[in-house]
Short mmCIF file of C-alpha atoms and ligand atoms in Angstrom, two decimals:
data_model
loop_
_atom_site.label_atom_id
_atom_site.label_comp_id
_atom_site.label_asym_id
_atom_site.label_seq_id
_atom_site.Cartn_x
_atom_site.Cartn_y
_atom_site.Cartn_z
CA MET Q 1 58.34 -50.24 34.57
CA LYS Q 2 61.75 -51.02 36.00
CA GLN Q 3 61.74 -50.75 39.78
CA THR Q 4 63.93 -51.93 42.59
CA PRO Q 5 62.18 -53.94 45.28
CA THR Q 6 61.81 -51.93 48.45
CA GLN Q 7 62.70 -53.39 51.85
CA ARG Q 8 60.10 -53.64 54.58
CA ALA Q 9 60.65 -51.16 57.40
CA ASP Q 10 62.08 -53.95 59.61
CA GLY Q 11 64.41 -55.04 56.80
CA SER Q 12 62.86 -58.53 56.72
CA GLY Q 13 62.34 -58.72 53.00
CA PRO Q 14 60.98 -57.10 49.90
CA VAL Q 15 57.50 -55.58 49.86
CA ARG Q 16 55.70 -57.31 47.04
CA ARG Q 17 53.15 -55.86 44.66
CA ASP Q 18 49.61 -57.18 44.46
CA LEU Q 19 50.30 -58.84 41.13
CA ALA Q 20 46.69 -59.92 40.56
CA ALA Q 21 45.56 -56.29 40.89
CA GLU Q 22 48.36 -55.16 38.58
CA PHE Q 23 47.31 -57.83 36.11
CA ARG Q 24 43.75 -56.45 36.04
CA THR Q 25 45.10 -52.95 35.49
CA THR Q 26 47.46 -54.08 32.73
CA PHE Q 27 45.23 -56.52 30.85
CA GLY Q 28 41.71 -55.45 31.89
CA ARG Q 29 40.81 -58.92 33.17
CA SER Q 30 41.71 -61.27 36.02
CA PRO Q 31 44.65 -63.70 35.93
CA GLU Q 32 43.72 -67.38 35.75
CA VAL Q 33 46.88 -68.86 37.23
CA GLY Q 34 49.92 -67.76 39.21
CA TRP Q 35 53.30 -69.33 39.97
CA SER Q 36 56.24 -68.33 42.14
CA ALA Q 37 59.80 -69.68 41.67
CA PRO Q 38 62.89 -68.81 43.73
CA GLY Q 39 66.51 -67.96 42.99
CA ARG Q 40 69.24 -70.13 44.51
CA VAL Q 41 72.67 -70.20 46.01
CA ASN Q 42 74.82 -73.26 45.56
CA ILE Q 43 76.37 -74.35 48.86
CA ILE Q 44 79.03 -76.55 47.23
CA GLY Q 45 79.48 -78.49 43.99
CA GLU Q 46 80.39 -75.81 41.45
CA TYR Q 47 80.48 -76.75 37.77
CA MET Q 48 79.64 -80.28 38.81
CA ASP Q 49 76.49 -80.45 36.67
CA LEU Q 50 78.79 -80.24 33.62
CA ASN Q 51 80.47 -83.39 34.87
CA GLU Q 52 77.34 -85.42 35.66
CA SER Q 53 78.23 -85.18 39.35
CA PHE Q 54 76.63 -83.87 42.56
CA VAL Q 55 75.50 -80.34 43.42
CA LEU Q 56 74.08 -79.01 46.70
CA PRO Q 57 72.06 -75.81 46.21
CA ILE Q 58 69.44 -74.18 48.45
CA ALA Q 59 66.58 -72.01 47.22
CA ILE Q 60 66.50 -68.49 48.68
CA SER Q 61 63.47 -66.45 49.64
CA LEU Q 62 63.84 -64.04 46.69
CA THR Q 63 61.40 -65.14 44.01
CA THR Q 64 60.01 -64.44 40.56
CA ARG Q 65 56.23 -64.42 40.26
CA THR Q 66 54.21 -64.87 37.10
CA MET Q 67 50.47 -64.39 36.66
CA ALA Q 68 48.83 -65.48 33.43
CA ALA Q 69 45.57 -65.85 31.53
CA ALA Q 70 45.04 -67.72 28.28
CA ARG Q 71 44.40 -65.83 25.04
CA ALA Q 72 42.33 -66.94 22.09
CA ASP Q 73 45.19 -66.23 19.66
CA ARG Q 74 48.72 -67.67 19.47
CA ALA Q 75 50.54 -64.72 21.04
CA LEU Q 76 52.43 -64.18 24.27
CA VAL Q 77 51.76 -60.68 25.55
CA MET Q 78 54.23 -60.00 28.36
CA ARG Q 79 55.04 -57.31 30.81
CA SER Q 80 57.64 -57.35 33.58
CA PHE Q 81 58.20 -55.07 36.55
CA HIS Q 82 61.73 -56.43 36.74
CA SER Q 83 63.07 -56.05 33.29
CA ASP Q 84 66.22 -54.86 31.62
CA ALA Q 85 63.94 -53.16 29.10
CA GLY Q 86 63.35 -50.07 31.22
CA ASP Q 87 60.16 -48.10 30.73
CA GLY Q 88 59.13 -49.61 27.43
CA PRO Q 89 56.07 -48.29 25.64
CA GLY Q 90 53.96 -51.32 26.47
CA PRO Q 91 53.87 -55.10 26.65
CA VAL Q 92 56.19 -57.21 24.51
CA VAL Q 93 54.20 -59.26 22.00
CA VAL Q 94 55.65 -62.53 20.66
CA PRO Q 95 53.69 -64.59 18.13
CA LEU Q 96 54.23 -68.23 19.14
CA ASP Q 97 54.34 -69.42 15.55
CA ASN Q 98 57.05 -66.99 14.52
CA ALA Q 99 60.46 -68.27 15.63
CA ALA Q 100 62.08 -64.79 16.06
CA LEU Q 101 62.83 -64.28 19.74
CA PRO Q 102 62.67 -60.83 21.34
CA ALA Q 103 65.81 -59.32 22.86
CA GLY Q 104 66.29 -59.02 26.62
CA TRP Q 105 64.19 -60.53 29.39
CA ALA Q 106 61.23 -61.46 27.15
CA ALA Q 107 63.41 -64.05 25.36
CA TYR Q 108 63.16 -66.24 28.48
CA PRO Q 109 59.37 -66.60 28.77
CA ALA Q 110 59.10 -66.92 24.98
CA SER Q 111 61.77 -69.64 25.01
CA VAL Q 112 59.91 -71.53 27.71
CA ALA Q 113 56.79 -71.58 25.53
CA LEU Q 114 58.82 -72.74 22.53
CA ALA Q 115 60.61 -75.43 24.56
CA LEU Q 116 57.28 -76.73 25.86
CA GLU Q 117 55.88 -76.95 22.36
CA ALA Q 118 59.07 -78.54 20.99
CA SER Q 119 58.81 -81.15 23.76
CA GLY Q 120 55.28 -82.10 22.74
CA TYR Q 121 53.35 -79.93 25.20
CA PRO Q 122 51.23 -77.44 23.25
CA VAL Q 123 50.55 -74.22 25.17
CA PRO Q 124 47.95 -71.55 24.54
CA GLY Q 125 48.73 -67.93 23.78
CA ALA Q 126 48.79 -66.01 27.05
CA ASP Q 127 48.92 -62.65 28.78
CA LEU Q 128 51.80 -62.77 31.30
CA LEU Q 129 52.65 -60.35 34.08
CA ILE Q 130 55.94 -60.90 35.85
CA ASP Q 131 57.54 -59.49 38.96
CA SER Q 132 60.73 -60.50 40.74
CA ASP Q 133 63.06 -59.65 43.55
CA VAL Q 134 65.90 -61.89 42.34
CA PRO Q 135 68.60 -59.44 41.24
CA VAL Q 136 69.67 -59.85 37.61
CA GLY Q 137 73.34 -60.67 36.98
CA ALA Q 138 74.07 -61.44 40.65
CA GLY Q 139 74.67 -65.15 40.08
CA LEU Q 140 71.50 -66.02 42.00
CA SER Q 141 69.74 -67.64 39.03
CA SER Q 142 67.27 -64.94 38.10
CA SER Q 143 66.97 -66.62 34.68
CA ALA Q 144 66.04 -70.00 36.16
CA ALA Q 145 63.51 -68.35 38.50
CA LEU Q 146 61.93 -66.58 35.53
CA GLU Q 147 61.92 -69.71 33.38
CA CYS Q 148 60.48 -71.90 36.15
CA SER Q 149 57.70 -69.49 37.16
CA VAL Q 150 56.67 -69.08 33.51
CA ALA Q 151 56.93 -72.84 32.84
CA GLY Q 152 54.64 -73.50 35.80
CA ALA Q 153 52.13 -70.87 34.71
CA LEU Q 154 52.03 -71.98 31.06
CA CYS Q 155 51.71 -75.66 32.00
CA THR Q 156 48.86 -74.94 34.41
CA LEU Q 157 47.11 -72.88 31.71
CA ALA Q 158 47.58 -75.81 29.30
CA GLY Q 159 46.07 -78.21 31.86
CA LEU Q 160 49.39 -80.04 32.29
CA ASP Q 161 50.46 -81.29 35.71
CA LEU Q 162 54.12 -82.18 35.21
CA PRO Q 163 56.47 -83.34 38.00
CA PRO Q 164 58.82 -80.57 39.24
CA MET Q 165 61.94 -82.14 37.74
CA ASP Q 166 60.25 -82.35 34.33
CA LEU Q 167 59.50 -78.62 34.54
CA ALA Q 168 63.16 -78.04 35.48
CA ARG Q 169 64.32 -79.98 32.42
CA LEU Q 170 61.97 -78.02 30.17
CA ALA Q 171 63.21 -74.74 31.66
CA ARG Q 172 66.81 -75.79 31.03
CA ARG Q 173 65.93 -76.77 27.48
CA ALA Q 174 64.48 -73.28 26.99
CA GLU Q 175 67.76 -71.71 28.11
CA ASN Q 176 70.06 -74.08 26.15
CA ASP Q 177 68.16 -74.54 22.91
CA PHE Q 178 66.21 -71.31 22.53
CA VAL Q 179 67.88 -68.50 24.52
CA GLY Q 180 71.14 -70.16 23.48
CA VAL Q 181 72.98 -70.02 26.81
CA PRO Q 182 74.98 -73.11 27.84
CA CYS Q 183 74.17 -74.25 31.38
CA GLY Q 184 73.63 -77.41 33.37
CA ILE Q 185 70.46 -78.45 35.20
CA MET Q 186 71.40 -77.20 38.68
CA ASP Q 187 69.67 -73.81 38.73
CA GLN Q 188 66.34 -74.93 37.31
CA ALA Q 189 66.32 -78.07 39.50
CA ALA Q 190 67.02 -75.95 42.58
CA SER Q 191 64.26 -73.50 41.71
CA MET Q 192 61.74 -76.31 41.19
CA CYS Q 193 62.72 -78.93 43.77
CA CYS Q 194 64.24 -77.26 46.85
CA ARG Q 195 62.48 -77.37 50.23
CA ASP Q 196 62.40 -75.22 53.32
CA ALA Q 197 65.32 -75.84 55.70
CA ARG Q 198 66.82 -78.38 53.28
CA ALA Q 199 69.66 -78.39 50.78
CA LEU Q 200 69.05 -80.30 47.58
CA LEU Q 201 71.56 -83.06 46.92
CA LEU Q 202 71.08 -83.61 43.22
CA ASP Q 203 72.80 -86.29 41.22
CA THR Q 204 72.95 -84.49 37.89
CA ARG Q 205 73.44 -87.77 36.00
CA ASP Q 206 70.17 -89.50 36.87
CA LEU Q 207 68.48 -86.46 38.49
CA ALA Q 208 67.92 -88.37 41.73
CA VAL Q 209 67.20 -85.98 44.56
CA GLN Q 210 67.85 -86.19 48.30
CA GLN Q 211 66.75 -83.52 50.76
CA VAL Q 212 69.56 -82.83 53.25
CA PRO Q 213 68.92 -81.02 56.58
CA PHE Q 214 70.01 -77.38 56.32
CA ASP Q 215 68.73 -75.58 59.39
CA LEU Q 216 71.53 -73.15 60.18
CA ASP Q 217 69.38 -71.15 62.56
CA ALA Q 218 68.96 -74.10 64.90
CA ALA Q 219 72.76 -74.36 65.06
CA GLY Q 220 73.20 -70.64 65.84
CA LEU Q 221 74.64 -70.03 62.38
CA GLY Q 222 73.73 -67.83 59.44
CA LEU Q 223 74.50 -67.51 55.77
CA LEU Q 224 75.22 -64.15 54.18
CA VAL Q 225 75.07 -63.49 50.46
CA VAL Q 226 77.47 -60.83 49.21
CA ASP Q 227 76.50 -59.68 45.73
CA THR Q 228 79.64 -58.03 44.37
CA ARG Q 229 77.51 -56.24 41.75
CA VAL Q 230 80.11 -56.93 39.09
CA LYS Q 231 79.73 -59.11 36.03
CA HIS Q 232 82.95 -59.56 34.09
CA GLU Q 233 82.23 -60.09 30.44
CA LEU Q 234 83.82 -63.52 30.10
CA GLY Q 235 80.52 -65.21 30.71
CA SER Q 236 79.35 -67.92 28.40
CA SER Q 237 82.52 -68.32 26.33
CA ALA Q 238 84.61 -69.02 29.44
CA TYR Q 239 81.86 -71.34 30.68
CA ALA Q 240 81.90 -73.30 27.41
CA LEU Q 241 85.70 -73.55 27.53
CA ARG Q 242 85.59 -75.00 31.04
CA TRP Q 243 83.04 -77.56 29.84
CA GLU Q 244 85.27 -78.55 26.90
CA ALA Q 245 88.31 -78.97 29.16
CA CYS Q 246 86.33 -81.27 31.47
CA GLN Q 247 85.13 -83.36 28.53
CA LEU Q 248 88.64 -83.59 27.17
CA ALA Q 249 89.94 -84.77 30.54
CA ALA Q 250 87.16 -87.39 30.81
CA LYS Q 251 87.84 -88.67 27.31
CA THR Q 252 91.55 -88.92 28.00
CA LEU Q 253 90.86 -90.93 31.14
CA GLY Q 254 88.48 -93.20 29.26
CA VAL Q 255 85.40 -92.33 31.34
CA ARG Q 256 82.05 -90.94 30.28
CA ALA Q 257 82.39 -87.96 32.64
CA LEU Q 258 84.85 -86.92 35.36
CA ARG Q 259 82.22 -88.02 37.84
CA ASP Q 260 83.21 -91.60 37.00
CA VAL Q 261 86.73 -91.29 38.41
CA PRO Q 262 86.60 -93.06 41.80
CA ALA Q 263 87.96 -91.07 44.74
CA ASP Q 264 90.77 -93.54 45.34
CA GLN Q 265 91.93 -93.16 41.73
CA ALA Q 266 91.80 -89.36 41.63
CA GLU Q 267 95.53 -88.83 42.29
CA ALA Q 268 96.64 -91.41 39.72
CA SER Q 269 94.19 -90.05 37.14
CA LEU Q 270 95.52 -86.52 37.59
CA ARG Q 271 99.08 -87.79 37.18
CA SER Q 272 98.18 -89.50 33.94
CA LEU Q 273 96.47 -86.33 32.66
CA ALA Q 274 99.60 -84.34 33.47
CA GLY Q 275 101.52 -86.55 31.07
CA VAL Q 276 99.17 -85.80 28.17
CA TRP Q 277 97.88 -82.26 28.48
CA ASP Q 278 99.18 -78.91 29.56
CA GLY Q 279 98.54 -77.62 33.05
CA GLU Q 280 95.16 -76.14 32.18
CA VAL Q 281 93.29 -79.39 31.55
CA LEU Q 282 94.92 -80.88 34.64
CA LYS Q 283 93.82 -77.96 36.81
CA ARG Q 284 90.23 -78.09 35.53
CA ALA Q 285 90.05 -81.81 36.26
CA ARG Q 286 91.64 -81.34 39.68
CA HIS Q 287 88.89 -78.90 40.61
CA VAL Q 288 86.20 -81.36 39.59
CA LEU Q 289 87.71 -84.37 41.35
CA THR Q 290 88.39 -82.49 44.59
CA GLU Q 291 85.01 -80.72 44.49
CA GLN Q 292 83.19 -84.01 44.12
CA ALA Q 293 84.78 -85.21 47.35
CA ARG Q 294 83.95 -81.89 49.06
CA VAL Q 295 80.26 -82.17 48.21
CA LEU Q 296 80.04 -85.62 49.75
CA ARG Q 297 81.89 -84.49 52.89
CA VAL Q 298 79.56 -81.50 53.29
CA VAL Q 299 76.53 -83.77 52.95
CA ASP Q 300 77.98 -86.03 55.66
CA VAL Q 301 78.47 -83.22 58.18
CA LEU Q 302 75.02 -81.79 57.45
CA ARG Q 303 73.42 -85.18 57.98
CA ALA Q 304 75.40 -85.60 61.18
CA GLY Q 305 73.98 -82.28 62.43
CA HIS Q 306 77.29 -80.37 62.35
CA PRO Q 307 76.75 -77.60 59.79
CA ALA Q 308 79.65 -75.51 61.15
CA ALA Q 309 81.97 -78.30 59.99
CA MET Q 310 81.24 -77.50 56.35
CA GLY Q 311 83.13 -74.20 56.71
CA PRO Q 312 86.62 -75.48 55.77
CA GLU Q 313 85.14 -77.22 52.71
CA LEU Q 314 83.69 -73.89 51.55
CA PHE Q 315 87.07 -72.16 51.87
CA ALA Q 316 88.77 -75.04 50.06
CA GLY Q 317 86.11 -74.96 47.33
CA HIS Q 318 86.78 -71.28 46.77
CA ALA Q 319 90.54 -71.80 46.51
CA SER Q 320 89.92 -74.54 43.94
CA LEU Q 321 87.61 -72.34 41.85
CA ARG Q 322 90.13 -69.49 42.07
CA ASP Q 323 93.35 -71.39 41.37
CA ASP Q 324 92.34 -74.50 39.42
CA PHE Q 325 89.07 -73.71 37.65
CA GLU Q 326 89.98 -70.01 37.35
CA VAL Q 327 86.47 -68.61 37.45
CA SER Q 328 86.80 -66.24 40.41
CA CYS Q 329 87.69 -62.54 40.25
CA ALA Q 330 89.26 -59.90 42.49
CA GLU Q 331 85.93 -58.87 44.05
CA LEU Q 332 84.92 -62.45 44.95
CA ASP Q 333 88.39 -63.16 46.34
CA ALA Q 334 88.17 -59.99 48.42
CA VAL Q 335 84.88 -61.17 49.98
CA VAL Q 336 86.37 -64.51 50.95
CA GLU Q 337 89.59 -63.03 52.29
CA ALA Q 338 87.85 -60.32 54.33
CA ALA Q 339 85.27 -62.79 55.66
CA ALA Q 340 88.00 -65.22 56.71
CA GLY Q 341 89.87 -62.41 58.44
CA ALA Q 342 86.72 -61.41 60.33
CA GLY Q 343 86.07 -64.89 61.71
CA ALA Q 344 83.78 -66.47 59.12
CA LEU Q 345 83.54 -70.26 59.37
CA GLY Q 346 83.57 -70.59 55.60
CA ALA Q 347 83.09 -68.55 52.42
CA ARG Q 348 83.16 -69.13 48.69
CA MET Q 349 81.97 -67.77 45.39
CA THR Q 350 78.69 -69.35 44.28
CA GLY Q 351 77.40 -70.01 40.77
CA ALA Q 352 79.37 -69.57 37.58
CA GLY Q 353 81.69 -66.83 38.90
CA PHE Q 354 83.43 -63.99 36.99
CA GLY Q 355 81.52 -61.71 39.34
CA GLY Q 356 78.12 -62.30 40.90
CA SER Q 357 77.82 -63.42 44.50
CA ALA Q 358 79.74 -65.12 47.28
CA ILE Q 359 78.31 -66.86 50.34
CA VAL Q 360 79.64 -66.49 53.86
CA LEU Q 361 78.92 -68.95 56.68
CA GLY Q 362 79.31 -67.63 60.20
CA GLU Q 363 78.07 -67.67 63.75
CA ARG Q 364 74.81 -65.70 63.70
CA GLU Q 365 76.15 -63.00 66.02
CA SER Q 366 79.32 -62.49 64.00
CA LEU Q 367 77.68 -61.97 60.60
CA GLY Q 368 77.22 -58.23 61.24
CA ALA Q 369 80.94 -57.74 61.95
CA ILE Q 370 81.85 -59.88 58.94
CA GLU Q 371 79.68 -57.72 56.72
CA VAL Q 372 81.38 -54.57 58.06
CA ALA Q 373 84.79 -56.11 57.29
CA VAL Q 374 83.75 -57.06 53.74
CA ARG Q 375 82.42 -53.56 53.10
CA ALA Q 376 85.63 -51.99 54.45
CA SER Q 377 87.71 -54.24 52.22
CA PHE Q 378 85.66 -53.25 49.15
CA ASP Q 379 86.19 -49.64 50.08
CA ASP Q 380 89.95 -50.16 50.43
CA HIS Q 381 90.12 -51.87 47.05
CA GLY Q 382 88.10 -49.08 45.42
CA PHE Q 383 85.29 -51.52 44.52
CA ALA Q 384 81.66 -50.32 44.44
CA ALA Q 385 79.75 -51.18 47.64
CA PRO Q 386 78.40 -54.76 47.57
CA HIS Q 387 74.83 -55.80 48.40
CA CYS Q 388 74.79 -58.00 51.49
CA PHE Q 389 71.79 -59.93 52.78
CA PRO Q 390 71.17 -63.04 54.89
CA VAL Q 391 69.47 -66.06 53.31
CA THR Q 392 67.83 -69.20 54.63
CA ALA Q 393 67.04 -72.42 52.78
CA SER Q 394 63.60 -71.79 51.31
CA ALA Q 395 60.86 -73.55 49.37
CA GLY Q 396 61.05 -74.32 45.67
CA ALA Q 397 58.50 -73.23 43.07
CA TYR Q 398 54.79 -73.50 43.77
CA ARG Q 399 51.44 -72.51 42.35
CA THR Q 400 50.03 -69.34 43.90
CA LEU Q 401 46.73 -69.12 41.99
C1 LIG F 501 75.61 -71.64 36.25
C2 LIG F 501 74.88 -72.74 35.47
C3 LIG F 501 74.77 -74.00 36.31
C4 LIG F 501 76.11 -74.42 36.87
C5 LIG F 501 76.81 -73.24 37.53
C6 LIG F 501 78.22 -73.57 38.00
O1 LIG F 501 74.85 -71.23 37.35
O2 LIG F 501 73.60 -72.30 35.09
O3 LIG F 501 74.20 -75.03 35.53
O4 LIG F 501 76.92 -75.01 35.88
O5 LIG F 501 76.87 -72.12 36.68
O6 LIG F 501 78.17 -74.51 39.01
#
C-alpha cells in the first residue's frame, strides 16, 4: 500500500485520499472517529528539551490522519498507506493483551495504546486506517504525528477528552517506554499544541506554553524546508550520548539541568567545566548555554514584529550544532552554506540532525534562487537531489470526525 503523496497541479500541497471511503473499503464499515496531527520544524532550541529548557517549533501543513472504529475484541487491526512495510498481505493485527510489539510503523500505534493503558486510560480494541504526507526519516517528526493522531483517535473512541499536552505526554511515553526510542517532549507537544501563524514557545520543564507571532508572509518572508534525504546511522546512540554529556555537565555544575545556569554565569560555568572534563563535555554544554540565549532572543524579535532579525540566530545555531554539539553532517552543512551564499537571511539544521532536514529563512522572492543554489551545491558535492518545499506555521492536531 506504500504510495508517495502526489502534488496538486498548482503545487500547493498533497492531494489527500478520502480516508473515510478507504476505511469502508478496508474494514467493511464506517469509521467512528478521525484525527489529524501535523509534523513540525523546530525554529530554534535544538536539544533543549533534554536540558529542561525552551524550544520554539512550528507545526507544518503535512499531517498524519487516522480513522478508527472500536472493535468488540482486544485487538488493534491496522493498515497504513504510508508505511515502511510495503505492500503487505493485509492489516497488521496486534492483540492488546500480548506485550509483543510488531516491527516497523505498526509499533507506534500499538505503543500508543499500551502507553494509554499503562497510564490508567483503558482503550478498546480498534480498526485503524492511517495515511500521512509527513516524510519518514526527514527529521520532520513523522513518528510524533503518527503517535498524536492515533492517541487522539483512541482517546476519542474511549470517551476520553484529555487536554492536548496530556496527549503529547502520552505520545512521548509511547515512544520512550514502548517503542524504546529516547526523545524529549518537543515533537509531540508541537504536533498537539501548535497554532496557525504562531510558533510554540514551550518551557520543557513545566510544559508552560506561549504562542509567539510567526507570520512570515506578512513580513514578505518565507521558510523553505530542505530535506537532504539522508539519514546517517548514528541515530539514537549518538542522541543518548549527547543527553549523558549534558547531564554530566549539569551535575558537575551542581544544577538540576543546564537550563538552570543563569545567562550571566554561562562563561564562568564553562570555564569551570573546562577544568574538570575534556573538550567534549565543555562543547556540549556550550551549545546548550548559547542556544538557550538564542531561543530567548528569537522570541524577542518575533514579538517585536521583526522576524527577519532571527536570521543571524539561525546561522549561529547551526554553527553551534555543527561545531559544539556535533550533530550536523556534510549534507546539512552544504544546505546552510549554499543558502547563505545565495542571500538567505538565516538557515540551520532542524531536529536531531545526522541527516534529515534544514530550514532556510529568506525574502519571499529570493527563496526560488536559494533553492536553485542549494540544488546546484548538492549536485557539485555528488549528493542525491534534496526535496525542497516551503512551509508556514500551521495548526496542531485536531479531531476530523
Ligand atoms: C528529536 C527529539 C526531540 C528533540 C530533538 C532535538 O526530534 O524527538 O525531543 O530532542 O530531536 O532538538
